[in-house]
């Protein structure tokens, strides 16, 4: 029996059933198409995707499922089903003369942005979204909604898009509609992940490598702080701008490929102290993504763990995107026998930490977190899962 604090994946079949039932209840007919997209946890490489660095995320077994049917009404009606109840949004199917614009309700901008960027005509449709992915936990619930919407539109229209292009269009949707200047990592892994693998993404060439994750004695445990500080909205764009400022001083398109000597040049340039710290984080974090990939392959968990702790320190002290709750969880993990390493994951200012831990130490770690961490943490196992797909209705 999992503890109450364990998030257990509902599974694709149960989510599909729920979405179909809701669709029938709301629209009084059957859905004709369905799609699923996972969330993700990033193992290494945070705040480097927008600097064209390397990142190493895995897709989670927690999903967003969307079902739909054409409506012939010229309107897109979308119902999102949450524990708190149903939320509904509707907007006209876009035309050249009447393109979509962001607006209220805010949650629907993730859907609208994708409809607006879909590479083909979108006719009116009705749809229902259900998800067992925790929201605001730094596990890419936004990218999951974007990519599931795109995949549903593929199923409705018969138009297929090459996966990297699909991820880019979903990223563009997030820039233009919710207005979040994110990198490509989340949409890319949510689109392209493969079961039992992490994905090493080169955010410059946009090529990627599937990295087998052997999980026999070792678990990847995600601990959600269940806090989300309001800073995220303003601080993320600022970090991105600071990294670009460093690249501009060095006369480079991005910080990718920056050497230690160039960091020294940056220091000599008398640039802003924060800009210098951000640049140092990016350069070292990109190296950590490449290195940790090797150690995951050779199952050198001690080295994996050291790099996780190093990354956390850097995100805390150089990038300054951690918070007391994330730091506290990393410290509980550090003091627990059987834990190899831990770090915050994703954008920061709340959200989750990721821990690599011996399987037989997972329960001990949970107990220690529950007794020592002053908050309401929840746990989930990151079992590397498949990316987005059309599912059989
Ligand atoms: C958010 C963004 C990503 C990435 C991470 C930090 O999740 O959506 O593009 O920048 O933060 O690594």
mmCIF file of C-alpha atoms and ligand atoms in Angstrom:
data_model
loop_
_atom_site.group_PDB
_atom_site.id
_atom_site.type_symbol
_atom_site.label_atom_id
_atom_site.label_comp_id
_atom_site.label_asym_id
_atom_site.label_seq_id
_atom_site.Cartn_x
_atom_site.Cartn_y
_atom_site.Cartn_z
ATOM 1 C CA UNK A 1 0.000 0.000 0.000
ATOM 2 C CA UNK A 2 1.561 3.342 -0.965
ATOM 3 C CA UNK A 3 1.552 5.987 1.780
ATOM 4 C CA UNK A 4 -0.924 8.864 1.473
ATOM 5 C CA UNK A 5 1.927 11.126 0.456
ATOM 6 C CA UNK A 6 2.793 8.961 -2.574
ATOM 7 C CA UNK A 7 1.535 10.131 -5.932
ATOM 8 C CA UNK A 8 0.596 6.996 -7.863
ATOM 9 C CA UNK A 9 0.135 7.205 -11.644
ATOM 10 C CA UNK A 10 -3.481 6.614 -12.672
ATOM 11 C CA UNK A 11 -2.309 5.115 -15.973
ATOM 12 C CA UNK A 12 -3.323 5.884 -19.532
ATOM 13 C CA UNK A 13 -6.373 3.582 -19.594
ATOM 14 C CA UNK A 14 -7.966 5.057 -16.448
ATOM 15 C CA UNK A 15 -7.330 8.642 -17.551
ATOM 16 C CA UNK A 16 -8.759 7.884 -20.998
ATOM 17 C CA UNK A 17 -11.891 6.383 -19.453
ATOM 18 C CA UNK A 18 -12.354 9.426 -17.257
ATOM 19 C CA UNK A 19 -11.856 11.827 -20.161
ATOM 20 C CA UNK A 20 -14.319 9.923 -22.390
ATOM 21 C CA UNK A 21 -16.959 9.860 -19.627
ATOM 22 C CA UNK A 22 -16.570 13.575 -18.992
ATOM 23 C CA UNK A 23 -16.755 14.292 -22.714
ATOM 24 C CA UNK A 24 -19.994 12.336 -23.015
ATOM 25 C CA UNK A 25 -21.417 14.112 -19.938
ATOM 26 C CA UNK A 26 -20.511 17.619 -21.133
ATOM 27 C CA UNK A 27 -21.077 17.361 -24.893
ATOM 28 C CA UNK A 28 -23.748 14.627 -24.999
ATOM 29 C CA UNK A 29 -21.900 12.602 -27.662
ATOM 30 C CA UNK A 30 -18.769 10.493 -27.957
ATOM 31 C CA UNK A 31 -15.191 11.693 -28.422
ATOM 32 C CA UNK A 32 -13.575 10.459 -31.644
ATOM 33 C CA UNK A 33 -9.854 11.027 -31.017
ATOM 34 C CA UNK A 34 -7.499 10.907 -28.030
ATOM 35 C CA UNK A 35 -3.917 11.815 -27.168
ATOM 36 C CA UNK A 36 -1.596 11.566 -24.165
ATOM 37 C CA UNK A 37 1.524 13.481 -23.112
ATOM 38 C CA UNK A 38 3.686 12.964 -19.998
ATOM 39 C CA UNK A 39 5.314 15.363 -17.561
ATOM 40 C CA UNK A 40 9.061 15.328 -17.071
ATOM 41 C CA UNK A 41 11.746 15.542 -14.436
ATOM 42 C CA UNK A 42 15.136 16.935 -15.336
ATOM 43 C CA UNK A 43 18.109 14.926 -14.057
ATOM 44 C CA UNK A 44 20.744 17.483 -15.030
ATOM 45 C CA UNK A 45 21.093 20.766 -16.883
ATOM 46 C CA UNK A 46 18.819 23.430 -15.422
ATOM 47 C CA UNK A 47 18.762 26.982 -16.729
ATOM 48 C CA UNK A 48 20.980 25.966 -19.629
ATOM 49 C CA UNK A 49 18.494 25.047 -22.379
ATOM 50 C CA UNK A 50 17.993 28.713 -23.270
ATOM 51 C CA UNK A 51 21.814 28.997 -23.452
ATOM 52 C CA UNK A 52 21.931 26.186 -26.063
ATOM 53 C CA UNK A 53 23.409 23.752 -23.526
ATOM 54 C CA UNK A 54 22.917 20.040 -22.849
ATOM 55 C CA UNK A 55 20.037 18.794 -20.659
ATOM 56 C CA UNK A 56 19.125 15.308 -19.449
ATOM 57 C CA UNK A 57 15.408 14.981 -18.629
ATOM 58 C CA UNK A 58 13.205 11.869 -18.373
ATOM 59 C CA UNK A 59 9.473 11.636 -19.019
ATOM 60 C CA UNK A 60 7.286 10.601 -16.074
ATOM 61 C CA UNK A 61 4.499 8.007 -15.939
ATOM 62 C CA UNK A 62 2.140 10.897 -15.001
ATOM 63 C CA UNK A 63 0.106 12.064 -17.966
ATOM 64 C CA UNK A 64 -2.220 14.589 -19.468
ATOM 65 C CA UNK A 65 -4.887 12.919 -21.616
ATOM 66 C CA UNK A 66 -7.068 14.882 -24.039
ATOM 67 C CA UNK A 67 -10.036 13.567 -25.997
ATOM 68 C CA UNK A 68 -11.978 15.431 -28.637
ATOM 69 C CA UNK A 69 -14.240 15.494 -31.671
ATOM 70 C CA UNK A 70 -14.829 17.963 -34.508
ATOM 71 C CA UNK A 71 -17.738 20.302 -33.734
ATOM 72 C CA UNK A 72 -18.616 22.021 -37.041
ATOM 73 C CA UNK A 73 -19.571 25.089 -35.016
ATOM 74 C CA UNK A 74 -16.472 27.142 -35.765
ATOM 75 C CA UNK A 75 -15.797 27.219 -32.021
ATOM 76 C CA UNK A 76 -13.191 25.415 -29.930
ATOM 77 C CA UNK A 77 -14.648 24.376 -26.568
ATOM 78 C CA UNK A 78 -12.223 22.924 -24.048
ATOM 79 C CA UNK A 79 -13.092 21.543 -20.629
ATOM 80 C CA UNK A 80 -10.351 20.893 -18.096
ATOM 81 C CA UNK A 81 -11.312 18.474 -15.328
ATOM 82 C CA UNK A 82 -9.612 18.955 -11.988
ATOM 83 C CA UNK A 83 -10.236 17.742 -8.449
ATOM 84 C CA UNK A 84 -11.822 21.127 -7.749
ATOM 85 C CA UNK A 85 -14.285 20.665 -10.639
ATOM 86 C CA UNK A 86 -14.622 21.463 -14.347
ATOM 87 C CA UNK A 87 -13.273 24.606 -15.934
ATOM 88 C CA UNK A 88 -14.470 25.547 -19.385
ATOM 89 C CA UNK A 89 -13.069 27.838 -22.059
ATOM 90 C CA UNK A 90 -14.243 28.547 -25.578
ATOM 91 C CA UNK A 91 -12.803 30.587 -28.398
ATOM 92 C CA UNK A 92 -13.411 30.863 -32.139
ATOM 93 C CA UNK A 93 -11.369 28.616 -34.442
ATOM 94 C CA UNK A 94 -8.716 30.973 -35.837
ATOM 95 C CA UNK A 95 -8.801 32.340 -39.384
ATOM 96 C CA UNK A 96 -6.330 34.541 -41.266
ATOM 97 C CA UNK A 97 -8.642 37.502 -40.664
ATOM 98 C CA UNK A 98 -9.269 36.626 -37.012
ATOM 99 C CA UNK A 99 -6.148 35.190 -35.383
ATOM 100 C CA UNK A 100 -6.276 34.125 -31.722
ATOM 101 C CA UNK A 101 -5.007 36.348 -28.940
ATOM 102 C CA UNK A 102 -4.077 35.421 -25.370
ATOM 103 C CA UNK A 103 -6.690 36.230 -22.734
ATOM 104 C CA UNK A 104 -8.795 34.828 -19.896
ATOM 105 C CA UNK A 105 -9.050 32.235 -18.490
ATOM 106 C CA UNK A 106 -5.275 32.042 -18.072
ATOM 107 C CA UNK A 107 -5.080 28.207 -18.145
ATOM 108 C CA UNK A 108 -6.618 28.107 -21.623
ATOM 109 C CA UNK A 109 -3.698 30.106 -23.078
ATOM 110 C CA UNK A 110 -1.632 26.885 -23.181
ATOM 111 C CA UNK A 111 -4.264 25.332 -25.448
ATOM 112 C CA UNK A 112 -4.993 28.490 -27.454
ATOM 113 C CA UNK A 113 -1.306 29.148 -28.111
ATOM 114 C CA UNK A 114 -0.951 25.708 -29.675
ATOM 115 C CA UNK A 115 -4.136 26.067 -31.737
ATOM 116 C CA UNK A 116 -2.767 29.407 -33.000
ATOM 117 C CA UNK A 117 0.591 27.832 -33.954
ATOM 118 C CA UNK A 118 -0.664 24.562 -35.436
ATOM 119 C CA UNK A 119 0.730 24.212 -38.976
ATOM 120 C CA UNK A 120 -2.584 23.623 -40.714
ATOM 121 C CA UNK A 121 -6.156 24.834 -40.556
ATOM 122 C CA UNK A 122 -7.910 24.158 -37.228
ATOM 123 C CA UNK A 123 -11.662 23.660 -37.504
ATOM 124 C CA UNK A 124 -13.927 23.959 -34.481
ATOM 125 C CA UNK A 125 -13.655 21.110 -31.964
ATOM 126 C CA UNK A 126 -14.811 20.058 -28.518
ATOM 127 C CA UNK A 127 -12.303 18.579 -26.088
ATOM 128 C CA UNK A 128 -11.775 17.418 -22.514
ATOM 129 C CA UNK A 129 -8.436 17.423 -20.671
ATOM 130 C CA UNK A 130 -7.695 15.268 -17.619
ATOM 131 C CA UNK A 131 -4.345 14.837 -15.894
ATOM 132 C CA UNK A 132 -2.722 13.166 -12.921
ATOM 133 C CA UNK A 133 0.377 15.320 -13.210
ATOM 134 C CA UNK A 134 0.865 17.635 -10.207
ATOM 135 C CA UNK A 135 0.509 21.283 -11.310
ATOM 136 C CA UNK A 136 3.151 23.855 -10.414
ATOM 137 C CA UNK A 137 5.544 21.152 -9.176
ATOM 138 C CA UNK A 138 8.300 21.898 -11.692
ATOM 139 C CA UNK A 139 7.310 18.750 -13.605
ATOM 140 C CA UNK A 140 6.232 20.437 -16.862
ATOM 141 C CA UNK A 141 2.480 20.358 -16.575
ATOM 142 C CA UNK A 142 2.458 23.305 -19.028
ATOM 143 C CA UNK A 143 4.475 21.551 -21.725
ATOM 144 C CA UNK A 144 2.350 18.448 -21.183
ATOM 145 C CA UNK A 145 -0.840 20.425 -21.975
ATOM 146 C CA UNK A 146 0.774 22.092 -24.986
ATOM 147 C CA UNK A 147 2.078 18.879 -26.492
ATOM 148 C CA UNK A 148 -1.112 16.908 -25.807
ATOM 149 C CA UNK A 149 -3.111 19.673 -27.522
ATOM 150 C CA UNK A 150 -0.799 19.585 -30.543
ATOM 151 C CA UNK A 151 -1.032 15.785 -30.684
ATOM 152 C CA UNK A 152 -4.842 15.909 -30.497
ATOM 153 C CA UNK A 153 -4.872 18.432 -33.365
ATOM 154 C CA UNK A 154 -2.689 16.014 -35.341
ATOM 155 C CA UNK A 155 -5.251 13.283 -34.715
ATOM 156 C CA UNK A 156 -8.182 15.567 -35.644
ATOM 157 C CA UNK A 157 -6.595 16.960 -38.810
ATOM 158 C CA UNK A 158 -4.520 14.032 -40.068
ATOM 159 C CA UNK A 159 -1.613 16.499 -40.417
ATOM 160 C CA UNK A 160 1.618 15.190 -38.846
ATOM 161 C CA UNK A 161 4.575 17.353 -37.904
ATOM 162 C CA UNK A 162 8.186 16.274 -37.528
ATOM 163 C CA UNK A 163 8.843 15.939 -33.737
ATOM 164 C CA UNK A 164 11.514 18.641 -33.310
ATOM 165 C CA UNK A 165 9.348 21.112 -35.227
ATOM 166 C CA UNK A 166 6.401 20.099 -33.069
ATOM 167 C CA UNK A 167 8.383 20.836 -29.882
ATOM 168 C CA UNK A 168 9.491 24.199 -31.302
ATOM 169 C CA UNK A 169 5.923 25.202 -32.173
ATOM 170 C CA UNK A 170 4.757 24.291 -28.652
ATOM 171 C CA UNK A 171 7.616 26.350 -27.194
ATOM 172 C CA UNK A 172 6.590 29.262 -29.439
ATOM 173 C CA UNK A 173 3.024 28.869 -28.166
ATOM 174 C CA UNK A 174 4.273 29.198 -24.580
ATOM 175 C CA UNK A 175 6.281 32.330 -25.452
ATOM 176 C CA UNK A 176 3.381 33.999 -27.218
ATOM 177 C CA UNK A 177 0.320 33.055 -25.138
ATOM 178 C CA UNK A 178 1.126 32.467 -21.443
ATOM 179 C CA UNK A 179 4.111 34.759 -22.136
ATOM 180 C CA UNK A 180 6.789 32.567 -20.536
ATOM 181 C CA UNK A 181 10.153 32.784 -22.385
ATOM 182 C CA UNK A 182 11.026 29.123 -21.729
ATOM 183 C CA UNK A 183 13.761 27.061 -23.387
ATOM 184 C CA UNK A 184 13.078 23.986 -25.530
ATOM 185 C CA UNK A 185 13.768 21.220 -22.971
ATOM 186 C CA UNK A 186 10.254 20.537 -21.698
ATOM 187 C CA UNK A 187 8.390 20.460 -25.007
ATOM 188 C CA UNK A 188 11.222 18.444 -26.568
ATOM 189 C CA UNK A 189 11.339 15.651 -23.976
ATOM 190 C CA UNK A 190 7.555 15.519 -23.604
ATOM 191 C CA UNK A 191 7.392 14.955 -27.379
ATOM 192 C CA UNK A 192 10.346 12.609 -27.827
ATOM 193 C CA UNK A 193 10.947 10.596 -24.647
ATOM 194 C CA UNK A 194 11.252 6.823 -24.724
ATOM 195 C CA UNK A 195 10.419 4.336 -21.979
ATOM 196 C CA UNK A 196 13.443 3.230 -19.868
ATOM 197 C CA UNK A 197 15.546 6.100 -21.200
ATOM 198 C CA UNK A 198 16.574 9.622 -20.316
ATOM 199 C CA UNK A 199 17.037 12.012 -23.230
ATOM 200 C CA UNK A 200 20.294 13.912 -23.658
ATOM 201 C CA UNK A 201 19.233 16.964 -25.648
ATOM 202 C CA UNK A 202 21.700 19.224 -27.367
ATOM 203 C CA UNK A 203 19.748 22.480 -27.247
ATOM 204 C CA UNK A 204 21.969 24.004 -29.951
ATOM 205 C CA UNK A 205 21.769 21.402 -32.733
ATOM 206 C CA UNK A 206 18.394 20.134 -31.418
ATOM 207 C CA UNK A 207 19.670 16.597 -31.815
ATOM 208 C CA UNK A 208 19.209 14.130 -28.988
ATOM 209 C CA UNK A 209 20.441 10.757 -27.746
ATOM 210 C CA UNK A 210 18.405 8.180 -25.838
ATOM 211 C CA UNK A 211 20.338 7.201 -22.685
ATOM 212 C CA UNK A 212 19.311 3.851 -21.170
ATOM 213 C CA UNK A 213 18.498 4.208 -17.476
ATOM 214 C CA UNK A 214 19.065 0.962 -15.605
ATOM 215 C CA UNK A 215 16.965 0.927 -12.529
ATOM 216 C CA UNK A 216 17.498 -2.447 -10.925
ATOM 217 C CA UNK A 217 18.783 -1.359 -7.481
ATOM 218 C CA UNK A 218 18.536 2.392 -7.809
ATOM 219 C CA UNK A 219 15.478 4.619 -7.827
ATOM 220 C CA UNK A 220 14.884 8.152 -9.054
ATOM 221 C CA UNK A 221 12.606 9.703 -6.457
ATOM 222 C CA UNK A 222 10.950 13.075 -6.929
ATOM 223 C CA UNK A 223 9.935 14.989 -3.802
ATOM 224 C CA UNK A 224 7.483 17.801 -4.408
ATOM 225 C CA UNK A 225 7.771 20.655 -1.886
ATOM 226 C CA UNK A 226 4.217 21.653 -2.807
ATOM 227 C CA UNK A 227 5.305 25.264 -2.668
ATOM 228 C CA UNK A 228 5.436 27.656 -5.592
ATOM 229 C CA UNK A 229 6.878 31.088 -4.859
ATOM 230 C CA UNK A 230 5.451 33.882 -6.950
ATOM 231 C CA UNK A 231 8.942 34.944 -7.994
ATOM 232 C CA UNK A 232 9.079 32.510 -10.909
ATOM 233 C CA UNK A 233 7.241 34.820 -13.290
ATOM 234 C CA UNK A 234 9.687 37.682 -12.987
ATOM 235 C CA UNK A 235 12.928 35.905 -12.100
ATOM 236 C CA UNK A 236 13.047 33.417 -14.987
ATOM 237 C CA UNK A 237 13.127 36.048 -17.762
ATOM 238 C CA UNK A 238 15.724 37.942 -15.756
ATOM 239 C CA UNK A 239 18.022 34.874 -15.557
ATOM 240 C CA UNK A 240 17.615 34.347 -19.268
ATOM 241 C CA UNK A 241 18.486 37.995 -19.976
ATOM 242 C CA UNK A 242 21.539 37.857 -17.680
ATOM 243 C CA UNK A 243 22.883 34.802 -19.527
ATOM 244 C CA UNK A 244 22.346 36.552 -22.843
ATOM 245 C CA UNK A 245 24.115 39.652 -21.501
ATOM 246 C CA UNK A 246 27.153 37.472 -20.694
ATOM 247 C CA UNK A 247 27.109 35.961 -24.185
ATOM 248 C CA UNK A 248 26.812 39.440 -25.731
ATOM 249 C CA UNK A 249 29.881 40.678 -23.824
ATOM 250 C CA UNK A 250 31.821 37.666 -25.125
ATOM 251 C CA UNK A 251 30.520 38.286 -28.644
ATOM 252 C CA UNK A 252 28.897 34.849 -28.812
ATOM 253 C CA UNK A 253 25.357 33.901 -29.851
ATOM 254 C CA UNK A 254 24.914 31.987 -26.564
ATOM 255 C CA UNK A 255 26.988 30.735 -23.615
ATOM 256 C CA UNK A 256 27.340 27.289 -25.196
ATOM 257 C CA UNK A 257 30.973 26.419 -25.799
ATOM 258 C CA UNK A 258 32.248 29.107 -23.411
ATOM 259 C CA UNK A 259 35.641 28.170 -21.991
ATOM 260 C CA UNK A 260 37.050 28.758 -18.524
ATOM 261 C CA UNK A 261 39.413 31.335 -20.093
ATOM 262 C CA UNK A 262 36.441 33.181 -21.545
ATOM 263 C CA UNK A 263 34.856 33.254 -18.090
ATOM 264 C CA UNK A 264 38.065 34.931 -16.945
ATOM 265 C CA UNK A 265 37.694 37.477 -19.802
ATOM 266 C CA UNK A 266 34.164 38.109 -18.603
ATOM 267 C CA UNK A 267 35.469 38.777 -15.116
ATOM 268 C CA UNK A 268 38.078 41.187 -16.484
ATOM 269 C CA UNK A 269 35.346 43.008 -18.414
ATOM 270 C CA UNK A 270 33.988 44.261 -15.087
ATOM 271 C CA UNK A 271 30.588 42.920 -15.928
ATOM 272 C CA UNK A 272 27.817 42.812 -13.354
ATOM 273 C CA UNK A 273 28.621 40.330 -10.538
ATOM 274 C CA UNK A 274 25.308 38.494 -11.017
ATOM 275 C CA UNK A 275 25.907 38.130 -14.763
ATOM 276 C CA UNK A 276 29.270 36.541 -14.012
ATOM 277 C CA UNK A 277 27.730 34.074 -11.523
ATOM 278 C CA UNK A 278 24.999 33.050 -13.981
ATOM 279 C CA UNK A 279 27.585 32.477 -16.704
ATOM 280 C CA UNK A 280 29.736 30.332 -14.414
ATOM 281 C CA UNK A 281 26.702 28.200 -13.524
ATOM 282 C CA UNK A 282 25.810 27.694 -17.176
ATOM 283 C CA UNK A 283 29.317 26.692 -18.249
ATOM 284 C CA UNK A 284 29.731 24.197 -15.395
ATOM 285 C CA UNK A 285 26.183 22.851 -15.585
ATOM 286 C CA UNK A 286 26.556 22.059 -19.308
ATOM 287 C CA UNK A 287 29.706 20.088 -18.488
ATOM 288 C CA UNK A 288 27.823 18.259 -15.705
ATOM 289 C CA UNK A 289 25.077 17.185 -18.145
ATOM 290 C CA UNK A 290 27.653 15.594 -20.420
ATOM 291 C CA UNK A 291 29.529 13.962 -17.539
ATOM 292 C CA UNK A 292 26.538 12.589 -15.686
ATOM 293 C CA UNK A 293 25.330 10.946 -18.886
ATOM 294 C CA UNK A 294 28.512 8.854 -18.896
ATOM 295 C CA UNK A 295 28.009 7.891 -15.276
ATOM 296 C CA UNK A 296 24.379 6.925 -15.783
ATOM 297 C CA UNK A 297 25.539 4.651 -18.603
ATOM 298 C CA UNK A 298 28.225 2.995 -16.465
ATOM 299 C CA UNK A 299 25.982 3.004 -13.384
ATOM 300 C CA UNK A 300 28.590 4.856 -11.380
ATOM 301 C CA UNK A 301 26.055 6.072 -8.824
ATOM 302 C CA UNK A 302 28.629 7.684 -6.541
ATOM 303 C CA UNK A 303 29.733 10.011 -9.348
ATOM 304 C CA UNK A 304 26.120 10.580 -10.410
ATOM 305 C CA UNK A 305 25.365 11.638 -6.841
ATOM 306 C CA UNK A 306 28.325 14.014 -6.518
ATOM 307 C CA UNK A 307 27.285 15.805 -9.684
ATOM 308 C CA UNK A 308 23.700 16.127 -8.434
ATOM 309 C CA UNK A 309 24.864 17.823 -5.229
ATOM 310 C CA UNK A 310 27.252 20.067 -7.190
ATOM 311 C CA UNK A 311 24.434 21.106 -9.461
ATOM 312 C CA UNK A 312 22.194 21.968 -6.527
ATOM 313 C CA UNK A 313 24.903 24.137 -4.966
ATOM 314 C CA UNK A 314 25.347 25.944 -8.248
ATOM 315 C CA UNK A 315 21.614 26.509 -8.775
ATOM 316 C CA UNK A 316 21.424 27.831 -5.230
ATOM 317 C CA UNK A 317 24.546 29.992 -5.074
ATOM 318 C CA UNK A 318 25.315 31.005 -8.654
ATOM 319 C CA UNK A 319 21.990 30.902 -10.485
ATOM 320 C CA UNK A 320 20.077 31.786 -7.275
ATOM 321 C CA UNK A 321 16.889 29.953 -8.220
ATOM 322 C CA UNK A 322 16.530 27.653 -5.198
ATOM 323 C CA UNK A 323 14.490 28.388 -2.049
ATOM 324 C CA UNK A 324 14.601 27.278 1.617
ATOM 325 C CA UNK A 325 12.150 24.390 1.041
ATOM 326 C CA UNK A 326 14.223 22.888 -1.790
ATOM 327 C CA UNK A 327 17.453 23.349 0.173
ATOM 328 C CA UNK A 328 15.902 21.673 3.234
ATOM 329 C CA UNK A 329 14.876 18.596 1.213
ATOM 330 C CA UNK A 330 18.343 18.279 -0.314
ATOM 331 C CA UNK A 331 19.844 18.407 3.189
ATOM 332 C CA UNK A 332 17.525 15.672 4.509
ATOM 333 C CA UNK A 333 18.495 13.535 1.501
ATOM 334 C CA UNK A 334 22.209 14.216 2.057
ATOM 335 C CA UNK A 335 21.990 12.916 5.637
ATOM 336 C CA UNK A 336 20.165 9.718 4.648
ATOM 337 C CA UNK A 337 22.211 6.523 4.177
ATOM 338 C CA UNK A 338 21.683 5.011 0.741
ATOM 339 C CA UNK A 339 21.158 8.372 -0.978
ATOM 340 C CA UNK A 340 23.692 9.043 -3.755
ATOM 341 C CA UNK A 341 22.710 12.623 -4.507
ATOM 342 C CA UNK A 342 19.938 15.172 -4.826
ATOM 343 C CA UNK A 343 19.218 18.485 -6.513
ATOM 344 C CA UNK A 344 16.370 20.847 -7.228
ATOM 345 C CA UNK A 345 14.936 20.298 -10.697
ATOM 346 C CA UNK A 346 13.303 22.607 -13.249
ATOM 347 C CA UNK A 347 12.926 26.360 -13.026
ATOM 348 C CA UNK A 348 13.122 26.567 -9.205
ATOM 349 C CA UNK A 349 11.565 28.924 -6.602
ATOM 350 C CA UNK A 350 9.582 25.938 -5.338
ATOM 351 C CA UNK A 351 8.627 22.768 -7.143
ATOM 352 C CA UNK A 352 10.545 19.544 -6.684
ATOM 353 C CA UNK A 353 13.867 17.922 -5.903
ATOM 354 C CA UNK A 354 15.123 14.802 -7.634
ATOM 355 C CA UNK A 355 17.003 12.182 -5.618
ATOM 356 C CA UNK A 356 19.007 9.182 -6.814
ATOM 357 C CA UNK A 357 18.789 6.619 -4.023
ATOM 358 C CA UNK A 358 19.199 2.899 -3.399
ATOM 359 C CA UNK A 359 15.800 1.264 -3.821
ATOM 360 C CA UNK A 360 15.930 -0.286 -0.389
ATOM 361 C CA UNK A 361 16.554 3.133 1.199
ATOM 362 C CA UNK A 362 13.530 4.853 -0.361
ATOM 363 C CA UNK A 363 11.214 4.188 2.596
ATOM 364 C CA UNK A 364 13.769 5.417 5.109
ATOM 365 C CA UNK A 365 14.241 8.608 3.074
ATOM 366 C CA UNK A 366 10.491 9.225 2.961
ATOM 367 C CA UNK A 367 10.194 8.738 6.729
ATOM 368 C CA UNK A 368 13.007 11.174 7.389
ATOM 369 C CA UNK A 369 11.506 13.750 5.047
ATOM 370 C CA UNK A 370 8.100 13.413 6.709
ATOM 371 C CA UNK A 371 9.549 13.851 10.178
ATOM 372 C CA UNK A 372 12.167 16.525 9.436
ATOM 373 C CA UNK A 373 10.765 18.679 6.645
ATOM 374 C CA UNK A 374 8.341 21.352 7.827
ATOM 375 C CA UNK A 375 5.879 21.262 4.966
ATOM 376 C CA UNK A 376 3.564 18.941 3.040
ATOM 377 C CA UNK A 377 5.817 16.981 0.731
ATOM 378 C CA UNK A 378 4.585 14.383 -1.737
ATOM 379 C CA UNK A 379 6.672 11.681 -3.386
ATOM 380 C CA UNK A 380 6.656 10.149 -6.814
ATOM 381 C CA UNK A 381 8.868 7.610 -8.511
ATOM 382 C CA UNK A 382 10.305 8.793 -11.804
ATOM 383 C CA UNK A 383 9.991 5.651 -13.896
ATOM 384 C CA UNK A 384 11.304 6.730 -17.311
ATOM 385 C CA UNK A 385 8.289 6.684 -19.639
ATOM 386 C CA UNK A 386 7.229 7.301 -23.230
ATOM 387 C CA UNK A 387 6.625 10.687 -24.810
ATOM 388 C CA UNK A 388 3.423 12.002 -26.410
ATOM 389 C CA UNK A 389 1.264 9.809 -28.593
ATOM 390 C CA UNK A 390 -2.109 9.500 -30.258
ATOM 391 C CA UNK A 391 -4.085 6.846 -28.380
ATOM 392 C CA UNK A 392 -6.757 4.531 -29.570
ATOM 393 C CA UNK A 393 -10.144 5.790 -28.503
HETATM 394 C C1 LIG B 1 11.501 25.684 -17.056
HETATM 395 C C2 LIG B 1 11.568 26.007 -18.549
HETATM 396 C C3 LIG B 1 12.649 25.171 -19.232
HETATM 397 C C4 LIG B 1 13.987 25.252 -18.499
HETATM 398 C C5 LIG B 1 13.789 25.011 -16.999
HETATM 399 C C6 LIG B 1 15.051 25.223 -16.213
HETATM 400 O O1 LIG B 1 11.051 24.372 -16.870
HETATM 401 O O2 LIG B 1 10.339 25.729 -19.170
HETATM 402 O O3 LIG B 1 12.789 25.573 -20.580
HETATM 403 O O4 LIG B 1 14.627 26.463 -18.744
HETATM 404 O O5 LIG B 1 12.781 25.841 -16.455
HETATM 405 O O6 LIG B 1 16.017 24.313 -16.612
#
